[in-house]
PDB file of C-alpha atoms and ligand atoms in Angstrom:
ATOM      1  CA  MET A   1       0.000   0.000   0.000  1.00 97.00           C
ATOM      2  CA  LYS A   2       1.252   3.432  -0.918  1.00 98.00           C
ATOM      3  CA  ILE A   3      -0.063   6.459   0.978  1.00 98.00           C
ATOM      4  CA  ILE A   4      -0.186   9.946  -0.490  1.00 98.00           C
ATOM      5  CA  ARG A   5      -0.736  12.405   2.331  1.00 98.00           C
ATOM      6  CA  ALA A   6      -2.561  15.474   1.058  1.00 98.00           C
ATOM      7  CA  LYS A   7      -3.029  18.784   2.849  1.00 98.00           C
ATOM      8  CA  ASP A   8      -6.751  19.036   2.269  1.00 98.00           C
ATOM      9  CA  TYR A   9      -9.601  18.003  -0.046  1.00 98.00           C
ATOM     10  CA  ASN A  10      -8.381  20.058  -3.028  1.00 98.00           C
ATOM     11  CA  HIS A  11      -4.861  18.736  -2.749  1.00 98.00           C
ATOM     12  CA  MET A  12      -6.182  15.151  -2.415  1.00 98.00           C
ATOM     13  CA  SER A  13      -8.331  15.666  -5.510  1.00 98.00           C
ATOM     14  CA  ARG A  14      -5.398  16.962  -7.585  1.00 98.00           C
ATOM     15  CA  GLN A  15      -3.189  14.069  -6.503  1.00 98.00           C
ATOM     16  CA  ALA A  16      -5.824  11.484  -7.462  1.00 98.00           C
ATOM     17  CA  ALA A  17      -6.552  13.283 -10.745  1.00 98.00           C
ATOM     18  CA  ASN A  18      -2.822  13.220 -11.532  1.00 98.00           C
ATOM     19  CA  ILE A  19      -2.757   9.433 -11.279  1.00 98.00           C
ATOM     20  CA  ILE A  20      -5.881   9.052 -13.420  1.00 98.00           C
ATOM     21  CA  SER A  21      -4.698  11.495 -16.059  1.00 98.00           C
ATOM     22  CA  ALA A  22      -1.368   9.666 -16.350  1.00 98.00           C
ATOM     23  CA  GLN A  23      -3.347   6.467 -16.934  1.00 98.00           C
ATOM     24  CA  VAL A  24      -5.473   8.074 -19.670  1.00 98.00           C
ATOM     25  CA  ILE A  25      -2.424   9.603 -21.386  1.00 98.00           C
ATOM     26  CA  LEU A  26      -0.429   6.353 -21.293  1.00 98.00           C
ATOM     27  CA  LYS A  27      -3.342   4.226 -22.491  1.00 98.00           C
ATOM     28  CA  PRO A  28      -6.042   6.289 -24.251  1.00 98.00           C
ATOM     29  CA  ASP A  29      -8.440   3.315 -24.459  1.00 98.00           C
ATOM     30  CA  CYS A  30      -8.011   2.340 -20.808  1.00 98.00           C
ATOM     31  CA  VAL A  31     -10.789   0.906 -18.663  1.00 98.00           C
ATOM     32  CA  LEU A  32     -11.528   3.021 -15.602  1.00 98.00           C
ATOM     33  CA  GLY A  33     -13.590   1.804 -12.673  1.00 98.00           C
ATOM     34  CA  LEU A  34     -15.375   4.854 -11.289  1.00 98.00           C
ATOM     35  CA  ALA A  35     -16.950   5.823  -7.985  1.00 98.00           C
ATOM     36  CA  THR A  36     -19.612   8.228  -6.786  1.00 97.00           C
ATOM     37  CA  GLY A  37     -20.023  10.149  -3.535  1.00 95.00           C
ATOM     38  CA  SER A  38     -18.658  13.508  -2.445  1.00 96.00           C
ATOM     39  CA  SER A  39     -15.070  12.223  -2.116  1.00 98.00           C
ATOM     40  CA  PRO A  40     -14.287  11.892  -5.868  1.00 98.00           C
ATOM     41  CA  ILE A  41     -16.167  15.031  -7.036  1.00 98.00           C
ATOM     42  CA  GLY A  42     -13.022  17.188  -6.767  1.00 98.00           C
ATOM     43  CA  THR A  43     -11.048  14.575  -8.694  1.00 98.00           C
ATOM     44  CA  TYR A  44     -13.599  14.702 -11.522  1.00 98.00           C
ATOM     45  CA  GLU A  45     -13.549  18.519 -11.439  1.00 98.00           C
ATOM     46  CA  GLN A  46      -9.776  18.514 -11.892  1.00 98.00           C
ATOM     47  CA  LEU A  47      -9.950  16.018 -14.759  1.00 98.00           C
ATOM     48  CA  ILE A  48     -12.625  18.186 -16.431  1.00 98.00           C
ATOM     49  CA  LYS A  49     -10.335  21.260 -16.133  1.00 98.00           C
ATOM     50  CA  TRP A  50      -7.474  19.416 -17.805  1.00 98.00           C
ATOM     51  CA  TYR A  51      -9.854  18.163 -20.515  1.00 98.00           C
ATOM     52  CA  GLU A  52     -11.052  21.741 -21.129  1.00 98.00           C
ATOM     53  CA  LYS A  53      -7.436  22.900 -21.449  1.00 98.00           C
ATOM     54  CA  GLY A  54      -6.955  20.258 -24.136  1.00 98.00           C
ATOM     55  CA  ASP A  55      -4.600  18.110 -22.058  1.00 96.00           C
ATOM     56  CA  LEU A  56      -6.856  15.058 -21.742  1.00 98.00           C
ATOM     57  CA  ASP A  57      -8.891  13.088 -24.245  1.00 98.00           C
ATOM     58  CA  PHE A  58     -11.543  10.644 -23.028  1.00 98.00           C
ATOM     59  CA  SER A  59     -12.885   9.687 -26.469  1.00 98.00           C
ATOM     60  CA  GLN A  60     -11.605   6.120 -26.245  1.00 98.00           C
ATOM     61  CA  VAL A  61     -11.850   5.609 -22.476  1.00 98.00           C
ATOM     62  CA  ARG A  62     -14.266   2.956 -21.243  1.00 98.00           C
ATOM     63  CA  THR A  63     -15.746   3.068 -17.774  1.00 98.00           C
ATOM     64  CA  VAL A  64     -17.551   0.826 -15.359  1.00 98.00           C
ATOM     65  CA  ASN A  65     -19.139   2.228 -12.208  1.00 98.00           C
ATOM     66  CA  LEU A  66     -19.127   0.528  -8.867  1.00 98.00           C
ATOM     67  CA  ASP A  67     -22.741   0.661  -7.859  1.00 98.00           C
ATOM     68  CA  GLU A  68     -26.303   1.948  -8.188  1.00 98.00           C
ATOM     69  CA  TYR A  69     -29.350   2.194  -5.941  1.00 97.00           C
ATOM     70  CA  VAL A  70     -32.009  -0.444  -6.551  1.00 97.00           C
ATOM     71  CA  GLY A  71     -35.277   1.234  -7.559  1.00 96.00           C
ATOM     72  CA  LEU A  72     -33.866   4.499  -8.931  1.00 96.00           C
ATOM     73  CA  ASP A  73     -34.181   5.190 -12.639  1.00 96.00           C
ATOM     74  CA  SER A  74     -31.126   6.735 -14.329  1.00 97.00           C
ATOM     75  CA  SER A  75     -33.066  10.033 -14.636  1.00 96.00           C
ATOM     76  CA  HIS A  76     -33.577  10.222 -10.842  1.00 95.00           C
ATOM     77  CA  GLU A  77     -31.416  13.049  -9.460  1.00 94.00           C
ATOM     78  CA  GLN A  78     -30.018  10.841  -6.708  1.00 95.00           C
ATOM     79  CA  SER A  79     -29.215   7.907  -8.968  1.00 97.00           C
ATOM     80  CA  TYR A  80     -25.540   7.263  -9.493  1.00 97.00           C
ATOM     81  CA  ALA A  81     -26.145   7.329 -13.262  1.00 98.00           C
ATOM     82  CA  TYR A  82     -27.363  10.938 -12.921  1.00 98.00           C
ATOM     83  CA  PHE A  83     -24.410  11.759 -10.626  1.00 97.00           C
ATOM     84  CA  MET A  84     -21.903  10.457 -13.180  1.00 98.00           C
ATOM     85  CA  ARG A  85     -23.492  12.372 -16.048  1.00 98.00           C
ATOM     86  CA  SER A  86     -23.641  15.656 -14.165  1.00 98.00           C
ATOM     87  CA  HIS A  87     -20.261  15.428 -12.428  1.00 98.00           C
ATOM     88  CA  PHE A  88     -18.233  13.914 -15.241  1.00 98.00           C
ATOM     89  CA  PHE A  89     -19.595  12.208 -18.359  1.00 98.00           C
ATOM     90  CA  ASP A  90     -21.556  15.182 -19.750  1.00 98.00           C
ATOM     91  CA  ARG A  91     -18.563  17.464 -19.234  1.00 98.00           C
ATOM     92  CA  VAL A  92     -15.857  15.555 -21.096  1.00 98.00           C
ATOM     93  CA  ASN A  93     -15.726  13.896 -24.523  1.00 98.00           C
ATOM     94  CA  ILE A  94     -16.433  10.381 -23.298  1.00 98.00           C
ATOM     95  CA  ASP A  95     -18.699   8.297 -25.521  1.00 98.00           C
ATOM     96  CA  PRO A  96     -21.822   7.523 -23.409  1.00 98.00           C
ATOM     97  CA  SER A  97     -21.947   4.067 -24.993  1.00 98.00           C
ATOM     98  CA  ASN A  98     -18.539   3.368 -23.409  1.00 98.00           C
ATOM     99  CA  THR A  99     -19.886   4.000 -19.889  1.00 98.00           C
ATOM    100  CA  ASN A 100     -21.502   1.343 -17.715  1.00 98.00           C
ATOM    101  CA  ILE A 101     -23.574   1.500 -14.526  1.00 98.00           C
ATOM    102  CA  PRO A 102     -25.904  -1.141 -13.076  1.00 98.00           C
ATOM    103  CA  CYS A 103     -29.539  -0.500 -14.020  1.00 98.00           C
ATOM    104  CA  GLY A 104     -31.454   0.387 -10.853  1.00 98.00           C
ATOM    105  CA  ILE A 105     -34.837  -0.510 -12.294  1.00 97.00           C
ATOM    106  CA  ALA A 106     -33.994  -3.806 -14.003  1.00 97.00           C
ATOM    107  CA  PRO A 107     -37.051  -6.072 -13.592  1.00 96.00           C
ATOM    108  CA  ASP A 108     -34.979  -9.202 -12.908  1.00 97.00           C
ATOM    109  CA  GLU A 109     -32.419  -8.441 -10.188  1.00 97.00           C
ATOM    110  CA  ALA A 110     -30.434 -11.676 -10.527  1.00 97.00           C
ATOM    111  CA  ALA A 111     -30.237 -11.195 -14.309  1.00 98.00           C
ATOM    112  CA  GLU A 112     -29.034  -7.606 -13.818  1.00 98.00           C
ATOM    113  CA  CYS A 113     -26.181  -8.819 -11.575  1.00 98.00           C
ATOM    114  CA  GLN A 114     -25.226 -11.410 -14.197  1.00 98.00           C
ATOM    115  CA  ARG A 115     -25.443  -8.835 -16.991  1.00 98.00           C
ATOM    116  CA  TYR A 116     -23.166  -6.462 -15.095  1.00 98.00           C
ATOM    117  CA  ASP A 117     -20.643  -9.192 -14.383  1.00 97.00           C
ATOM    118  CA  SER A 118     -20.543  -9.977 -18.127  1.00 97.00           C
ATOM    119  CA  VAL A 119     -20.024  -6.282 -18.867  1.00 97.00           C
ATOM    120  CA  ILE A 120     -17.058  -6.235 -16.466  1.00 97.00           C
ATOM    121  CA  SER A 121     -15.506  -9.432 -17.794  1.00 96.00           C
ATOM    122  CA  GLY A 122     -16.118  -8.255 -21.388  1.00 97.00           C
ATOM    123  CA  LEU A 123     -14.030  -5.152 -20.694  1.00 96.00           C
ATOM    124  CA  GLY A 124     -11.066  -7.252 -19.587  1.00 93.00           C
ATOM    125  CA  LYS A 125      -8.963  -6.181 -16.633  1.00 93.00           C
ATOM    126  CA  LEU A 126      -9.788  -2.735 -15.257  1.00 97.00           C
ATOM    127  CA  ASP A 127      -6.688  -0.565 -15.616  1.00 98.00           C
ATOM    128  CA  LEU A 128      -7.530   1.626 -12.659  1.00 98.00           C
ATOM    129  CA  GLN A 129     -10.279   1.525 -10.065  1.00 98.00           C
ATOM    130  CA  LEU A 130     -11.131   4.759  -8.243  1.00 98.00           C
ATOM    131  CA  LEU A 131     -12.809   4.334  -4.841  1.00 98.00           C
ATOM    132  CA  GLY A 132     -14.171   6.300  -1.923  1.00 98.00           C
ATOM    133  CA  ILE A 133     -14.814   4.763   1.472  1.00 98.00           C
ATOM    134  CA  GLY A 134     -18.002   4.585   3.518  1.00 95.00           C
ATOM    135  CA  PRO A 135     -17.978   5.544   7.213  1.00 94.00           C
ATOM    136  CA  ASN A 136     -18.074   1.836   8.106  1.00 94.00           C
ATOM    137  CA  GLY A 137     -15.087   1.125   5.854  1.00 97.00           C
ATOM    138  CA  HIS A 138     -17.067  -0.220   2.914  1.00 97.00           C
ATOM    139  CA  ILE A 139     -15.975   0.075  -0.719  1.00 98.00           C
ATOM    140  CA  GLY A 140     -18.612   0.241  -3.448  1.00 97.00           C
ATOM    141  CA  PHE A 141     -21.624  -0.872  -1.440  1.00 96.00           C
ATOM    142  CA  ASN A 142     -19.886  -3.964  -0.033  1.00 97.00           C
ATOM    143  CA  GLU A 143     -21.410  -3.671   3.414  1.00 96.00           C
ATOM    144  CA  PRO A 144     -20.065  -5.515   6.499  1.00 95.00           C
ATOM    145  CA  ASP A 145     -20.599  -9.229   5.938  1.00 94.00           C
ATOM    146  CA  THR A 146     -19.411 -12.651   7.018  1.00 94.00           C
ATOM    147  CA  CYS A 147     -17.510 -13.165   3.757  1.00 95.00           C
ATOM    148  CA  PHE A 148     -16.162 -11.103   0.859  1.00 94.00           C
ATOM    149  CA  THR A 149     -18.664 -11.361  -2.012  1.00 91.00           C
ATOM    150  CA  LYS A 150     -16.944 -11.907  -5.337  1.00 91.00           C
ATOM    151  CA  GLY A 151     -19.131 -10.531  -8.106  1.00 95.00           C
ATOM    152  CA  THR A 152     -21.955  -8.035  -8.639  1.00 97.00           C
ATOM    153  CA  HIS A 153     -24.715  -8.528  -6.089  1.00 97.00           C
ATOM    154  CA  LYS A 154     -27.674  -6.837  -4.462  1.00 97.00           C
ATOM    155  CA  VAL A 155     -27.054  -5.623  -0.911  1.00 96.00           C
ATOM    156  CA  ALA A 156     -29.259  -4.374   1.883  1.00 96.00           C
ATOM    157  CA  LEU A 157     -27.789  -1.057   2.989  1.00 95.00           C
ATOM    158  CA  THR A 158     -26.875  -0.818   6.664  1.00 93.00           C
ATOM    159  CA  GLU A 159     -28.294   1.832   8.970  1.00 93.00           C
ATOM    160  CA  THR A 160     -24.868   3.598   9.029  1.00 90.00           C
ATOM    161  CA  THR A 161     -24.901   3.889   5.235  1.00 92.00           C
ATOM    162  CA  ILE A 162     -28.527   5.044   5.120  1.00 93.00           C
ATOM    163  CA  GLN A 163     -27.734   7.696   7.732  1.00 92.00           C
ATOM    164  CA  ALA A 164     -24.589   8.796   5.844  1.00 89.00           C
ATOM    165  CA  ASN A 165     -26.405   9.035   2.511  1.00 88.00           C
ATOM    166  CA  LYS A 166     -29.636  10.634   3.682  1.00 91.00           C
ATOM    167  CA  ARG A 167     -28.061  14.085   3.241  1.00 89.00           C
ATOM    168  CA  PHE A 168     -28.627  13.731  -0.498  1.00 88.00           C
ATOM    169  CA  PHE A 169     -32.357  12.977  -0.175  1.00 91.00           C
ATOM    170  CA  GLN A 170     -35.247  15.177   0.907  1.00 89.00           C
ATOM    171  CA  ARG A 171     -36.474  12.701   3.514  1.00 90.00           C
ATOM    172  CA  GLU A 172     -34.771   9.773   5.208  1.00 89.00           C
ATOM    173  CA  GLU A 173     -37.523   7.437   3.987  1.00 90.00           C
ATOM    174  CA  ASP A 174     -36.571   8.339   0.397  1.00 91.00           C
ATOM    175  CA  VAL A 175     -33.106   6.748   0.782  1.00 93.00           C
ATOM    176  CA  PRO A 176     -33.190   3.421  -1.073  1.00 95.00           C
ATOM    177  CA  ARG A 177     -32.685   0.415   1.194  1.00 96.00           C
ATOM    178  CA  PHE A 178     -30.950  -1.746  -1.434  1.00 97.00           C
ATOM    179  CA  ALA A 179     -28.210  -1.297  -3.999  1.00 97.00           C
ATOM    180  CA  TYR A 180     -26.309  -3.208  -6.642  1.00 98.00           C
ATOM    181  CA  THR A 181     -22.579  -3.242  -6.175  1.00 98.00           C
ATOM    182  CA  MET A 182     -19.564  -4.660  -7.889  1.00 98.00           C
ATOM    183  CA  GLY A 183     -18.064  -7.404  -5.753  1.00 97.00           C
ATOM    184  CA  ILE A 184     -14.693  -7.564  -4.074  1.00 97.00           C
ATOM    185  CA  CYS A 185     -13.128  -9.758  -6.786  1.00 95.00           C
ATOM    186  CA  ASP A 186     -14.107  -7.248  -9.471  1.00 93.00           C
ATOM    187  CA  ILE A 187     -12.366  -4.504  -7.501  1.00 97.00           C
ATOM    188  CA  MET A 188      -9.320  -6.585  -6.545  1.00 97.00           C
ATOM    189  CA  ASN A 189      -8.825  -7.648 -10.185  1.00 97.00           C
ATOM    190  CA  ALA A 190      -8.109  -4.056 -11.214  1.00 98.00           C
ATOM    191  CA  ARG A 191      -4.466  -3.482 -12.108  1.00 98.00           C
ATOM    192  CA  ARG A 192      -4.341  -0.416  -9.930  1.00 98.00           C
ATOM    193  CA  VAL A 193      -6.621   0.868  -7.156  1.00 98.00           C
ATOM    194  CA  VAL A 194      -6.755   4.475  -5.943  1.00 98.00           C
ATOM    195  CA  LEU A 195      -8.917   5.375  -2.944  1.00 98.00           C
ATOM    196  CA  VAL A 196      -9.668   8.967  -1.960  1.00 98.00           C
ATOM    197  CA  ALA A 197     -10.570   9.852   1.626  1.00 98.00           C
ATOM    198  CA  SER A 198     -11.057  13.288   3.091  1.00 98.00           C
ATOM    199  CA  GLY A 199     -12.166  14.736   6.397  1.00 98.00           C
ATOM    200  CA  VAL A 200     -12.116  13.710  10.022  1.00 98.00           C
ATOM    201  CA  GLU A 201     -15.403  11.842   9.534  1.00 96.00           C
ATOM    202  CA  LYS A 202     -13.417   9.286   7.488  1.00 97.00           C
ATOM    203  CA  ALA A 203     -10.597   8.927  10.033  1.00 98.00           C
ATOM    204  CA  ASP A 204     -12.084   5.883  11.809  1.00 98.00           C
ATOM    205  CA  ALA A 205     -12.843   4.147   8.502  1.00 98.00           C
ATOM    206  CA  VAL A 206      -9.293   4.775   7.222  1.00 98.00           C
ATOM    207  CA  LYS A 207      -7.808   3.430  10.446  1.00 98.00           C
ATOM    208  CA  ALA A 208     -10.034   0.340  10.511  1.00 98.00           C
ATOM    209  CA  ALA A 209      -9.623  -0.480   6.813  1.00 98.00           C
ATOM    210  CA  PHE A 210      -5.913   0.122   6.274  1.00 98.00           C
ATOM    211  CA  PHE A 211      -4.363  -0.192   9.721  1.00 98.00           C
ATOM    212  CA  GLY A 212      -6.506  -2.974  11.180  1.00 98.00           C
ATOM    213  CA  PRO A 213      -7.219  -6.638  10.475  1.00 98.00           C
ATOM    214  CA  ILE A 214      -8.373  -7.769   7.031  1.00 98.00           C
ATOM    215  CA  THR A 215     -12.014  -8.684   7.523  1.00 98.00           C
ATOM    216  CA  PRO A 216     -15.259  -8.686   5.503  1.00 97.00           C
ATOM    217  CA  LEU A 217     -16.727  -6.639   8.351  1.00 97.00           C
ATOM    218  CA  VAL A 218     -14.672  -3.755   6.897  1.00 98.00           C
ATOM    219  CA  SER A 219     -14.673  -4.522   3.176  1.00 98.00           C
ATOM    220  CA  GLY A 220     -12.027  -1.894   2.319  1.00 98.00           C
ATOM    221  CA  SER A 221      -9.515  -3.827   4.421  1.00 98.00           C
ATOM    222  CA  ILE A 222      -9.052  -6.316   1.562  1.00 98.00           C
ATOM    223  CA  LEU A 223      -7.153  -3.591  -0.303  1.00 98.00           C
ATOM    224  CA  GLN A 224      -4.208  -4.187   2.023  1.00 98.00           C
ATOM    225  CA  LEU A 225      -3.635  -7.297  -0.126  1.00 98.00           C
ATOM    226  CA  HIS A 226      -3.804  -5.493  -3.475  1.00 98.00           C
ATOM    227  CA  PRO A 227      -0.419  -5.322  -5.238  1.00 98.00           C
ATOM    228  CA  ASP A 228      -0.891  -1.736  -6.458  1.00 98.00           C
ATOM    229  CA  PHE A 229      -3.080   0.155  -4.029  1.00 98.00           C
ATOM    230  CA  THR A 230      -2.689   3.896  -3.388  1.00 98.00           C
ATOM    231  CA  LEU A 231      -4.519   5.629  -0.571  1.00 98.00           C
ATOM    232  CA  VAL A 232      -4.815   9.348  -1.291  1.00 98.00           C
ATOM    233  CA  ALA A 233      -5.997  10.897   1.956  1.00 98.00           C
ATOM    234  CA  ASP A 234      -5.886  14.316   3.536  1.00 98.00           C
ATOM    235  CA  GLU A 235      -4.442  15.041   6.959  1.00 98.00           C
ATOM    236  CA  ALA A 236      -7.860  14.966   8.639  1.00 98.00           C
ATOM    237  CA  ALA A 237      -8.651  11.499   7.239  1.00 98.00           C
ATOM    238  CA  LEU A 238      -5.221  10.294   8.407  1.00 98.00           C
ATOM    239  CA  SER A 239      -5.514  11.938  11.822  1.00 98.00           C
ATOM    240  CA  LYS A 240      -6.122   8.681  13.706  1.00 98.00           C
ATOM    241  CA  VAL A 241      -3.231   6.703  12.275  1.00 96.00           C
TER     242      VAL A 241
HETATM  243  C1  GLP B 301     -21.524   5.315  -0.873  1.00 53.08           C
HETATM  244  C2  GLP B 301     -20.889   4.796  -2.150  1.00 53.08           C
HETATM  245  C3  GLP B 301     -19.386   4.600  -1.978  1.00 53.08           C
HETATM  246  C4  GLP B 301     -18.773   5.863  -1.402  1.00 53.08           C
HETATM  247  C5  GLP B 301     -19.404   6.156  -0.070  1.00 53.08           C
HETATM  248  C6  GLP B 301     -18.814   7.379   0.605  1.00 53.08           C
HETATM  249  O1  GLP B 301     -21.649   4.319   0.061  1.00 53.08           O
HETATM  250  N1  GLP B 301     -21.471   3.563  -2.549  1.00 53.08           N
HETATM  251  O2  GLP B 301     -18.813   4.261  -3.217  1.00 53.08           O
HETATM  252  O3  GLP B 301     -17.388   5.684  -1.263  1.00 53.08           O
HETATM  253  O4  GLP B 301     -20.782   6.389  -0.289  1.00 53.08           O
HETATM  254  O5  GLP B 301     -19.339   8.537   0.030  1.00 53.08           O
HETATM  255  P1  GLP B 301     -18.792   9.980   0.302  1.00 53.08           P
HETATM  256  O6  GLP B 301     -17.591  10.128  -0.530  1.00 53.08           O
HETATM  257  O7  GLP B 301     -19.914  10.881  -0.120  1.00 53.08           O
HETATM  258  O8  GLP B 301     -18.503  10.074   1.749  1.00 53.08           O
END
């Protein structure tokens, strides 16, 4: 594990964007695994700035997103599909047909998980997976469990996650209770993993995941075993280690 210690959120975002831009420049048709949440927004903003300056070209990049809420249509403002369009895809020259996100309203949930797994395997190895971390140490929506789940699956969101995510919804009862998420094998198979963490509210999760035992109760802890894992965290997120 490599740790990049950033001063603050903006510095963390620039550091993560640097790694991603190097990937896109070195391999213009790379496969990027992408994440949602407030942690990577600054990273996307930085990449958009470099694209606008003419320094980055996403026309051949292919992407696969980590997760999506079950029950939300891609036009729903809180869906992760909407998030990705507004924070990144609509603002760079990526081909929408090269982007992939689980479908929150698929009628057959098991079939949707299988479809998404075929999408991931069809893309080959992910070149780089970008991650955030949940307050309970989860990655994607891989909630605390008795085992690490390999492929795409439907999860029941824990109370901690519902509480953390309710800030994006008008009412707590509007927060979906289930989500689709890429599994741990999908994430671990990426050639390179970069996780961004910012703020003191992530300090416990960072400590538990990267400085504690490897356990499915803290799904991010598996990254300690990844051969090319970079934690890009600001001082506040690293304040407990
Ligand atoms: C959700 C997402 C994760 C994200 C986490 C933290 O649980 N599924 O991918 O890392 O939220 O989000 P934030 O960065 O907003 O704290």
